[in-house]
Coordinates of C-alpha atoms and ligand atoms in Angstrom, one line a residue:
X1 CA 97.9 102.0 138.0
X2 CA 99.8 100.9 134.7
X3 CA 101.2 103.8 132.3
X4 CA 98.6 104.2 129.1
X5 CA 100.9 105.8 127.0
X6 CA 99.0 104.4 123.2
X7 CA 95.6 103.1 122.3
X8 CA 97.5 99.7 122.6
X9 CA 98.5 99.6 126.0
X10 CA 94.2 99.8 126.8
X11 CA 94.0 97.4 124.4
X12 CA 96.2 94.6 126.5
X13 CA 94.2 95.4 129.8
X14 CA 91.1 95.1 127.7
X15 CA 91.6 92.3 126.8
X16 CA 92.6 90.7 130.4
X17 CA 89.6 92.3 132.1
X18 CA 86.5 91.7 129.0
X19 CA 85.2 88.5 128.6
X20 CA 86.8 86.1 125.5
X21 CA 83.1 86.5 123.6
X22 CA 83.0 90.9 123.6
X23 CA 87.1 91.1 123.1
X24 CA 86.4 88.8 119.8
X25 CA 82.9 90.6 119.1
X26 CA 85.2 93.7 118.9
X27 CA 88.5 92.7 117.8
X28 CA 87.6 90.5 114.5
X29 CA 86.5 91.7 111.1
X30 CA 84.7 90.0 108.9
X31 CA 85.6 86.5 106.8
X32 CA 89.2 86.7 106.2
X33 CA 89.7 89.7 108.0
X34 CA 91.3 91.1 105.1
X35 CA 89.7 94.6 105.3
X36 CA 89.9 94.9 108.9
X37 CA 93.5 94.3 109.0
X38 CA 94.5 96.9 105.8
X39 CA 92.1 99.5 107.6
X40 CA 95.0 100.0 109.9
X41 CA 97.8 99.3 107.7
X42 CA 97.1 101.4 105.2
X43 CA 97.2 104.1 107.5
X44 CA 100.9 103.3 107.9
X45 CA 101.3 104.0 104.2
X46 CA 100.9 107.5 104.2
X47 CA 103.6 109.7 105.5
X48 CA 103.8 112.7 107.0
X49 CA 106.1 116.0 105.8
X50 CA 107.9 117.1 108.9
X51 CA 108.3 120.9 108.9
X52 CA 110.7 123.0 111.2
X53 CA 110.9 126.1 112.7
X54 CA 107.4 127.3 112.2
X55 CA 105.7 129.3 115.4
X56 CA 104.1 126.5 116.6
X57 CA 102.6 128.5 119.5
X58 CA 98.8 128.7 119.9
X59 CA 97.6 125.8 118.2
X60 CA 94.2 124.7 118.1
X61 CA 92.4 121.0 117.6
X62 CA 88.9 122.6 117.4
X63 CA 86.5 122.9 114.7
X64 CA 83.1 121.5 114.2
X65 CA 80.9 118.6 112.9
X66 CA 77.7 119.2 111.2
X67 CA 77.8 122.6 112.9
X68 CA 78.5 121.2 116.4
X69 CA 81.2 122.5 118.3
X70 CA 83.8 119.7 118.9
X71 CA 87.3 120.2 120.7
X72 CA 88.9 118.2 118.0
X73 CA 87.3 116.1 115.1
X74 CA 86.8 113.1 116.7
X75 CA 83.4 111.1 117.7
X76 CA 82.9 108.0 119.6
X77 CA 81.1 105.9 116.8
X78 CA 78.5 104.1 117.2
X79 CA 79.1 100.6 118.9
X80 CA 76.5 98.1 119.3
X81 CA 76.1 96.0 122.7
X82 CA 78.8 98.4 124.2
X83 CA 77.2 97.6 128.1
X84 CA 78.3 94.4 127.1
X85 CA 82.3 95.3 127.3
X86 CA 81.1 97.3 130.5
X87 CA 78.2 97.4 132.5
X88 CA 76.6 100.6 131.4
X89 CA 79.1 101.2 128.6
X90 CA 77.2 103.4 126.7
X91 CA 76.9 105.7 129.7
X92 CA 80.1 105.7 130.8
X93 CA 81.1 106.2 126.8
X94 CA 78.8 109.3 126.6
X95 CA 79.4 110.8 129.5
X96 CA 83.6 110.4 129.0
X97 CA 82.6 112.3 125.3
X98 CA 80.6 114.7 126.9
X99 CA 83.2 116.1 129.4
X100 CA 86.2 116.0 126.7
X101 CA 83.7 117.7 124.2
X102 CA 83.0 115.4 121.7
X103 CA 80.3 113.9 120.3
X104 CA 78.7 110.4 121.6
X105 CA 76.9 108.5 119.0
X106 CA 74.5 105.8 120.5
X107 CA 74.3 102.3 118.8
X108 CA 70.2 101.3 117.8
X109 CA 71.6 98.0 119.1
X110 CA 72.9 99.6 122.1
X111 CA 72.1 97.9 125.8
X112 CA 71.9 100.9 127.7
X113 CA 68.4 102.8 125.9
X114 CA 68.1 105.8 124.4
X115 CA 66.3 107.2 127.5
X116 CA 69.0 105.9 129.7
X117 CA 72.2 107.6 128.1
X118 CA 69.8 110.6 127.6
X119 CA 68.6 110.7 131.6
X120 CA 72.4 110.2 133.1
X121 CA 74.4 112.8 130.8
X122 CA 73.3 116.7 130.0
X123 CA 75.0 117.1 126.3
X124 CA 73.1 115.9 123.3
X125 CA 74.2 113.0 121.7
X126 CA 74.1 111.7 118.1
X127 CA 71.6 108.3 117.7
X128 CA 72.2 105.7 114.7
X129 CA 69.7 104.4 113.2
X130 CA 69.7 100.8 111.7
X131 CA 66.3 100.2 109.4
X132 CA 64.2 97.6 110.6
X133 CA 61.2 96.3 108.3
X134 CA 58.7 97.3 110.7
X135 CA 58.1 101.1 109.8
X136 CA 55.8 101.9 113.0
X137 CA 59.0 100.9 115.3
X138 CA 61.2 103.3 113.1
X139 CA 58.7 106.0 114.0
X140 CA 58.5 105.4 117.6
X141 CA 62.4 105.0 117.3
X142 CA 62.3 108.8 115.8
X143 CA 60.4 110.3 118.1
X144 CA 62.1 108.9 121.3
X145 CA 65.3 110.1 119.8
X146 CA 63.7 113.3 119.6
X147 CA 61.9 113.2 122.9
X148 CA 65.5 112.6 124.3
X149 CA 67.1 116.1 122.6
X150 CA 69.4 114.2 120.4
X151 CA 70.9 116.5 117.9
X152 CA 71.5 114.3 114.5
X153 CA 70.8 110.9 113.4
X154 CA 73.6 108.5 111.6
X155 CA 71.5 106.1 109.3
X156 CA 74.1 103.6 108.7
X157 CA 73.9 102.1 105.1
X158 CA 76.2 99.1 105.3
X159 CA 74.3 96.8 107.4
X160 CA 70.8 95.1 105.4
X161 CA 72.4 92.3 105.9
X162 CA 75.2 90.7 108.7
X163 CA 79.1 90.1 107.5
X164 CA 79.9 87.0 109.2
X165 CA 82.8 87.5 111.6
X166 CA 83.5 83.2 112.4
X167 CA 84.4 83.9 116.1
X168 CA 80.7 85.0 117.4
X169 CA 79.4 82.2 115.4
X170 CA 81.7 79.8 117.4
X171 CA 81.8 81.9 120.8
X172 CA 78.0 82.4 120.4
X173 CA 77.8 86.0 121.0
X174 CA 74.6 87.2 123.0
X175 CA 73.7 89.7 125.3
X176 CA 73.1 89.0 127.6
X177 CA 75.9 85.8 127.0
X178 CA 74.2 82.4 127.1
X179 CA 75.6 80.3 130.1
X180 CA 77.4 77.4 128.7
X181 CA 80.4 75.5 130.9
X182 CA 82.9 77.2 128.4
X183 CA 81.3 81.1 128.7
X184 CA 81.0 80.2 132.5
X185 CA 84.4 79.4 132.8
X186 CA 85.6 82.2 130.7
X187 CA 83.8 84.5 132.8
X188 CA 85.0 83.4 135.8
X189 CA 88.5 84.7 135.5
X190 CA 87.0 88.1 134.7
X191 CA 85.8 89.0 138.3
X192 CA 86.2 92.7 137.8
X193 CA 83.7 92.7 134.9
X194 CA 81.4 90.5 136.3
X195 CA 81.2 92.3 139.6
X196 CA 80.3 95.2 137.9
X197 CA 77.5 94.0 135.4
X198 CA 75.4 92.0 138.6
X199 CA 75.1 95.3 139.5
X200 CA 73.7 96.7 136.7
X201 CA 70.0 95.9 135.0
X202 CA 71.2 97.2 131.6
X203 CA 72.2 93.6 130.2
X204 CA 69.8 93.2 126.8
X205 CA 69.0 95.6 123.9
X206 CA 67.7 98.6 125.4
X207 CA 66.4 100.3 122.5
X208 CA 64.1 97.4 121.4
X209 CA 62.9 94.4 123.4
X210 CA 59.9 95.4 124.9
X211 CA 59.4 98.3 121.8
X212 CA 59.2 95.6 119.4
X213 CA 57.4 92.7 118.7
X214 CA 60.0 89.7 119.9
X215 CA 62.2 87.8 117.2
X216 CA 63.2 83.9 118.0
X217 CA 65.9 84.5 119.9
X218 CA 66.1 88.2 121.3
X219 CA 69.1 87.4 123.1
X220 CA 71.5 87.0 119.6
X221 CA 72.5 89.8 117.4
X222 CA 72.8 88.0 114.3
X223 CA 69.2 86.7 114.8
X224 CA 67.9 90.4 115.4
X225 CA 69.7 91.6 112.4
X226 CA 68.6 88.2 110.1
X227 CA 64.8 88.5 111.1
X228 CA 64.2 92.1 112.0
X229 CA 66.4 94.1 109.8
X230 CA 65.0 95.9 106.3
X231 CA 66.7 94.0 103.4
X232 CA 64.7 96.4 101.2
X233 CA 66.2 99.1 102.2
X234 CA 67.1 101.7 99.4
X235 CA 67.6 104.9 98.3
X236 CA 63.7 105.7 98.4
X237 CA 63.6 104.6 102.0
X238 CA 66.4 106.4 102.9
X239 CA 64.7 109.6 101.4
X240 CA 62.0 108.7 103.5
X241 CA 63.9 108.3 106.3
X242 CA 65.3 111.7 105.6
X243 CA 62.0 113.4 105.9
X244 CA 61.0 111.5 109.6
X245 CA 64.0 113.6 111.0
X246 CA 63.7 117.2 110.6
X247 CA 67.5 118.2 112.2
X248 CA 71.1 117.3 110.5
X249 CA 71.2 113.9 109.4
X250 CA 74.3 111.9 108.5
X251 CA 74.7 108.8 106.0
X252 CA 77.3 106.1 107.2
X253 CA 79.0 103.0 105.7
X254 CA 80.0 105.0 102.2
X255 CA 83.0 103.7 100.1
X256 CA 82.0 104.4 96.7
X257 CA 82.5 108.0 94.6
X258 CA 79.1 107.0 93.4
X259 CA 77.1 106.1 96.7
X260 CA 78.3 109.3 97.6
X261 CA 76.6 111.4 95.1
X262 CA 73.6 109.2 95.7
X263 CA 73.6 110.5 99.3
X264 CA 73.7 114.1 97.7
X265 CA 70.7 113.6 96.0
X266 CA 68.8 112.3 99.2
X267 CA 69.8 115.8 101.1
X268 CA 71.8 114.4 103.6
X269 CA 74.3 117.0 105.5
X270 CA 77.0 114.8 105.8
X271 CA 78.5 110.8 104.9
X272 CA 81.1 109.0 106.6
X273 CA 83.2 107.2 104.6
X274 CA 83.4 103.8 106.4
X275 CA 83.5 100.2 106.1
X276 CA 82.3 99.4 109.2
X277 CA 85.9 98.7 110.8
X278 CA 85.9 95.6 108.5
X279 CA 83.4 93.9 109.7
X280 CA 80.9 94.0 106.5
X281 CA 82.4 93.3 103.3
X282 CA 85.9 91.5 103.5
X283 CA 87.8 92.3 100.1
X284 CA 86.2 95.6 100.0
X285 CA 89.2 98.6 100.2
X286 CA 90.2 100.0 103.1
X287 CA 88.3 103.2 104.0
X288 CA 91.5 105.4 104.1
X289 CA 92.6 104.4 100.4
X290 CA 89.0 105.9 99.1
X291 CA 88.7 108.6 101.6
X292 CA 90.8 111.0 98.4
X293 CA 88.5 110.4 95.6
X294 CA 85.6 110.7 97.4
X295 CA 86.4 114.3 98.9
X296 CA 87.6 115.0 95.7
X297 CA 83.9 114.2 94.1
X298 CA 81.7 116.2 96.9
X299 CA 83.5 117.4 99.3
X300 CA 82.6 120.6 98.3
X301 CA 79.0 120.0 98.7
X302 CA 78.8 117.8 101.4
X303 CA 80.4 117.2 104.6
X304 CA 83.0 114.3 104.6
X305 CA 83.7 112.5 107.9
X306 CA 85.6 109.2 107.9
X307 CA 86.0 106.0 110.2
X308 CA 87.7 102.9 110.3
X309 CA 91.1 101.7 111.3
X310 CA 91.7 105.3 113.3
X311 CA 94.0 103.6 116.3
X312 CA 95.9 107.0 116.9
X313 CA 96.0 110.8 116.6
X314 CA 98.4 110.8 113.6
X315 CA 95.4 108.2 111.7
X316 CA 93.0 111.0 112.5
X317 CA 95.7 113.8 111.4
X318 CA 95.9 111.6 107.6
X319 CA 92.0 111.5 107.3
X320 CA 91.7 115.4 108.2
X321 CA 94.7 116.5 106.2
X322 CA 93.3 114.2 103.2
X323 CA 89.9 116.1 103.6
X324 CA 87.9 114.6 106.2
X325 CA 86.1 117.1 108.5
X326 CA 85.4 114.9 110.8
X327 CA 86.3 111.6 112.0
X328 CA 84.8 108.3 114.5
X329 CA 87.2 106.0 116.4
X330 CA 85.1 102.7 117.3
X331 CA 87.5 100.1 118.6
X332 CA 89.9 102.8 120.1
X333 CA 87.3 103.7 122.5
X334 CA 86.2 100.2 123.5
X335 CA 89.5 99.0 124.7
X336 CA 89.3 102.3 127.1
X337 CA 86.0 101.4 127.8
X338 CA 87.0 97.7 128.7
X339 CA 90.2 98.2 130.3
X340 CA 89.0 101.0 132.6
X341 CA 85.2 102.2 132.5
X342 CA 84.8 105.5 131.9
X343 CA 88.0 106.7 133.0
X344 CA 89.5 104.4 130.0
X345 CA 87.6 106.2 127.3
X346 CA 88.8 109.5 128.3
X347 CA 92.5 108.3 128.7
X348 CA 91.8 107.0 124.8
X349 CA 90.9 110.6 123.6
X350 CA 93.5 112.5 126.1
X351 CA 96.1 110.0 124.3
X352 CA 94.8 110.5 120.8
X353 CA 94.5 114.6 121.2
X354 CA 98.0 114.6 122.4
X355 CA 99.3 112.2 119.6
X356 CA 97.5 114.9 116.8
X357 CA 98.3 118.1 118.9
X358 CA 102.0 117.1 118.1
X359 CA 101.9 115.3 115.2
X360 CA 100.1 118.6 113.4
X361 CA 102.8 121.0 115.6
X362 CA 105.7 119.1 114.2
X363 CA 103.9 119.2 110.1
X364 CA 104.2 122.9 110.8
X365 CA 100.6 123.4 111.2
X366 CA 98.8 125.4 114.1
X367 CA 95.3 124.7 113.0
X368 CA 93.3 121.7 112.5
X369 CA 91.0 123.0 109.9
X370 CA 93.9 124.4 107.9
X371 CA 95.6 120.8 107.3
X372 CA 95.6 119.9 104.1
X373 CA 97.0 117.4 101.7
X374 CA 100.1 119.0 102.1
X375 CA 101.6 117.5 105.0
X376 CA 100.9 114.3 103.4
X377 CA 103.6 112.2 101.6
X378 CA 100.7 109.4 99.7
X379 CA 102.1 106.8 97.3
X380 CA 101.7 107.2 94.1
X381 CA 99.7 104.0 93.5
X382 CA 97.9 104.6 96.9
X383 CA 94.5 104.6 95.4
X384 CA 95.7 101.4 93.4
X385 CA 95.0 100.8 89.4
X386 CA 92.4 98.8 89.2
X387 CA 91.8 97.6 85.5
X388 CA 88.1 98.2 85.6
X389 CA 87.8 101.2 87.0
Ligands
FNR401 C1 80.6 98.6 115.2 N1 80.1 99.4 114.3 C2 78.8 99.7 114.3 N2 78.3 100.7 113.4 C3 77.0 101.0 113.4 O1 76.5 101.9 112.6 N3 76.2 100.5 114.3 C4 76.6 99.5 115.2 O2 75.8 99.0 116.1 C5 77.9 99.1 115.2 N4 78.4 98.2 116.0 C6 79.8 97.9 116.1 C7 80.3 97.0 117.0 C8 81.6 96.9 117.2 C9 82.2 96.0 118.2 C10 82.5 97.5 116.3 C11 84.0 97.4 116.4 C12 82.0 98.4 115.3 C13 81.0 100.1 113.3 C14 81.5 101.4 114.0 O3 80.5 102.4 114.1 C15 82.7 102.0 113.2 O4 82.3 102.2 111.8 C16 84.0 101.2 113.2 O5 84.2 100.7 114.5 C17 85.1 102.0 112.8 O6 86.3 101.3 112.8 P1 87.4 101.2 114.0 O7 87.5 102.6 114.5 O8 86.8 100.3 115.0 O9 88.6 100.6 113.3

C-alpha cells in the first residue's frame, strides 16, 4: 500500500491505474489552459499569518452549508461521467462523503443515475442540474430528484455552451469509450480498471438515455451538450427553474460582482463562485482572485461557497478565511476516486481535513467559522488593476 501523504501522491496512481481518455477528461482545462493552471497558482499567492502560542486545544472544522450540517466545509462537486474514472464512481464518491460527513453532489451527466446513488447510500445528496431545451425532461428530472430525498439542487450557470478542452476532441472522449486500436491498447495496460467496470452495468449516462428522446450520438458528451443543452438559458429560466424546486437551491459557475447580485434577485440561497476548474472560459480570472469582491458585494445577503483550483486543506483555509462558507473540491476527489475507489476519496478528505485542521491551529484560530481575512497576507495588486474596470 503506498504512503498518500498529499492530494498529489493520488494523483500519480490515478493516473497509472485510469485510462489516458478520463485522466485527460479530468486533468485539462480549457483552450490554453490558462485559467486552469492560475486556478491553483494563485492559491499560492496568498499567504498565511502564522500565530504562536495561542490555546490551540479544542478546535473545530465544523459548520454548515445551506443549513446542512458538514464536518468541515467541503463538498465533492459535481463531476460529470465520474463511473467513468471508476466503475460506479458516483457511488463509491457518495457514499465516501456520506461516512466523512460531507455533502455529495451528483453530476446530471453522471453514469451512475439518480436512483442508483440514491438506492446504495442513506444520506441525502445534493443533485446539479444542467438546463436542457426540453422543459418536460427538466420536470421529470425535478421530480426524480425529489422522489430520491435529495436536499438542494446546484443549477450550474457556466455551461449553455461546451469550452473546448483539445485533448477529448483528439482522444475522443465517450462513455462508454469507443473501441478504436489506440483506446483498446490504452486500455489494456489498465487491467485493474477494466476488471472492475465488466462488472458493472453503469457504463452510459444514467440520468438521461432512456429519459430522453436520443441525440446522434448518445455515447459523446460534447454531442449531448451541443444538441440537447438550452442555449436560451437566462435569468427568466432560471427564475423558473427556481420555482420547480421548492427546497434550498444553489447557483454555480459565478465570477462576476454583477452575476452575483443577479442571482439575488432570482432568490437563490446560495452561489458558488466558480469557473468550472477551468474548463469553460480560458482567459477568464481565476476563481480565488474574485472570490474578495464578490463576498464583499453579497456576502451578507447570500451564502458564498467557492470552487476551483482547491488541491489542499490550506486552498480551502484561503477561500474560508477570505469569506467563503463553503467550498467544492472536484479534481481532488477524482484522483482518490481513480487511484483507489472509494477508499481513495476518503483518504483525499482525511488528507485535506488534516492539512486545514493544522494549517488553521498554527494561524492561531480554533474555529473554522471564526477565520477571517485576518490570517491572510493577499497582495496588494491581488485582485489586479484592470483599466476598464
Ligand atoms: C467538472 N465540473 C462539472 N460541473 C458541473 O456543474 N457539472 C458537471 O457535470 C461537471 N463535470 C466536470 C467534470 C470534470 C472532469 C471536472 C474536473 C469538473 C466542474 C466541477 O463541478 C468543479 O466546478 C471543478 O471541478 C472545480 O475545480 P477543481 O476543484 O477541479 O479545480
Amino acid at each position: 500500500m503506498p504512503v498518500i501523504a498529499e492530494i498529489a501522491d493520488l494523483k500519480r496512481i490515478y493516473k497509472r491505474r485510469v485510462p489516458k481518455m478520463f485522466y485527460d477528461y479530468a486533468e485539462s482545462g480549457s483552450w490554453t489552459e490558462q485559467t486552469f493552471r492560475e486556478n491553483t497558482t494563485d492559491f499560492d499567492k496568498i499567504r498565511l499569518r502564522q500565530r504562536v502560542a495561542v490555546d490551540m486545544t479544542g478546535r473545530t472544522t465544523k459548520t454548515q452549508m445551506i443549513g446542512h450540517d458538514v464536518s468541515m466545509p467541503v463538498a465533492l462537486a459535481p463531476v460529470g461521467i465520474t463511473g467513468m474514472q471508476h466503475a460506479d464512481g458516483e457511488i463509491l464518491a457518495a457514499k465516501a462523503a456520506e461516512k466523512f460527513g460531507v455533502p455529495f453532489t451528483l453530476s446530471t451527466m453522471s453514469v451512475c443515475s439518480i436512483e442508483d446513488v440514491a438506492s446504495n447510500t442513506s444520506a441525502p445528496f445534493w443533485f446539479q442540474v444542467y438546463t436542457l431545451k426540453d422543459d418536460d425532461f427538466m420536470r421529470r428530472l425535478m421530480a426524480r430528484a425529489k422522489d430520491a430525498k435529495c436536499s438542494a439542487i446546484v443549477i450550474t450557470l457556466d455551461l449553455q455552451v461546451l469550452g473546448q478542452r483539445h485533448k477529448d476532441i483528439k482522444n475522443g472522449l465517450s462513455a462508454p469509450p469507443k473501441l478504436t486500436v489506440k483506446s483498446v491498447a490504452n486500455m489494456a495496460t489498465k487491467w485493474g480498471w477494466g476488471l472492475n467496470m465488466l462488472q458493472t452495468h453503469r457504463r452510459s449516462f444514467g440520468n438521461i438515455i432512456g429519459h430522453v428522446d436520443s441525440v446522434s450520438d448518445p455515447r459523446s458528451l460534447s454531442t449531448w451538450t451541443a444538441e440537447a443543452f438550452d442555449p436560451a438559458l437566462n435569468w427568466e429560466r432560471v427564475k423558473e427553474l427556481r420555482r420547480m424546486w421548492d427546497g434550498p437551491v444553489i447557483l454555480k459557475g459565478i465570477l462576476d460582482v454583477e452575476d452575483a447580485k443577479k442571482a439575488l434577485d432570482v432568490g437563490a440561497d446560495a452561489i458558488i463562485v466558480s469557473n468550472h476548474g477551468g474548463r469553460q472560459l480560458d482567459g477568464a480570472l481565476s476563481a480565488i482572485r474574485v472570490l474578495g469582491p464578490i463576498v464583499d458585494a453579497v456576502g451578507d445577503k447570500i451564502e458564498v461557497h467557492f470552487d476551483s483550483g482547491i488541491r489542499s486543506g490550506q486552498d480551502v483555509l484561503k477561500a474560508m478565511a477570505m469569506g467563503a462558507k463553503g467550498t467544492y473540491i472536484g479534481r481532488a476527489y477524482i484522483y482518490g476516486l481513480g487511484a483507489m475507489g472509494q477508499a481513495g476519496v476518503t483518504k483525499a478528505l482525511e488528507v485535506i481535513h488534516k492539512e486545514l485542521d493544522t494549517s488553521m491551529a498554527l494561524c492561531g484560530r480554533t474555529d473554522i467559522t471564526d477565520v477571517d481575512r485576518d490570517i491572510l497576507m493577499i497582495p496588494e495588486d491581488f485582485e489586479g488593476r484592470w483599466a476598464n474596470r
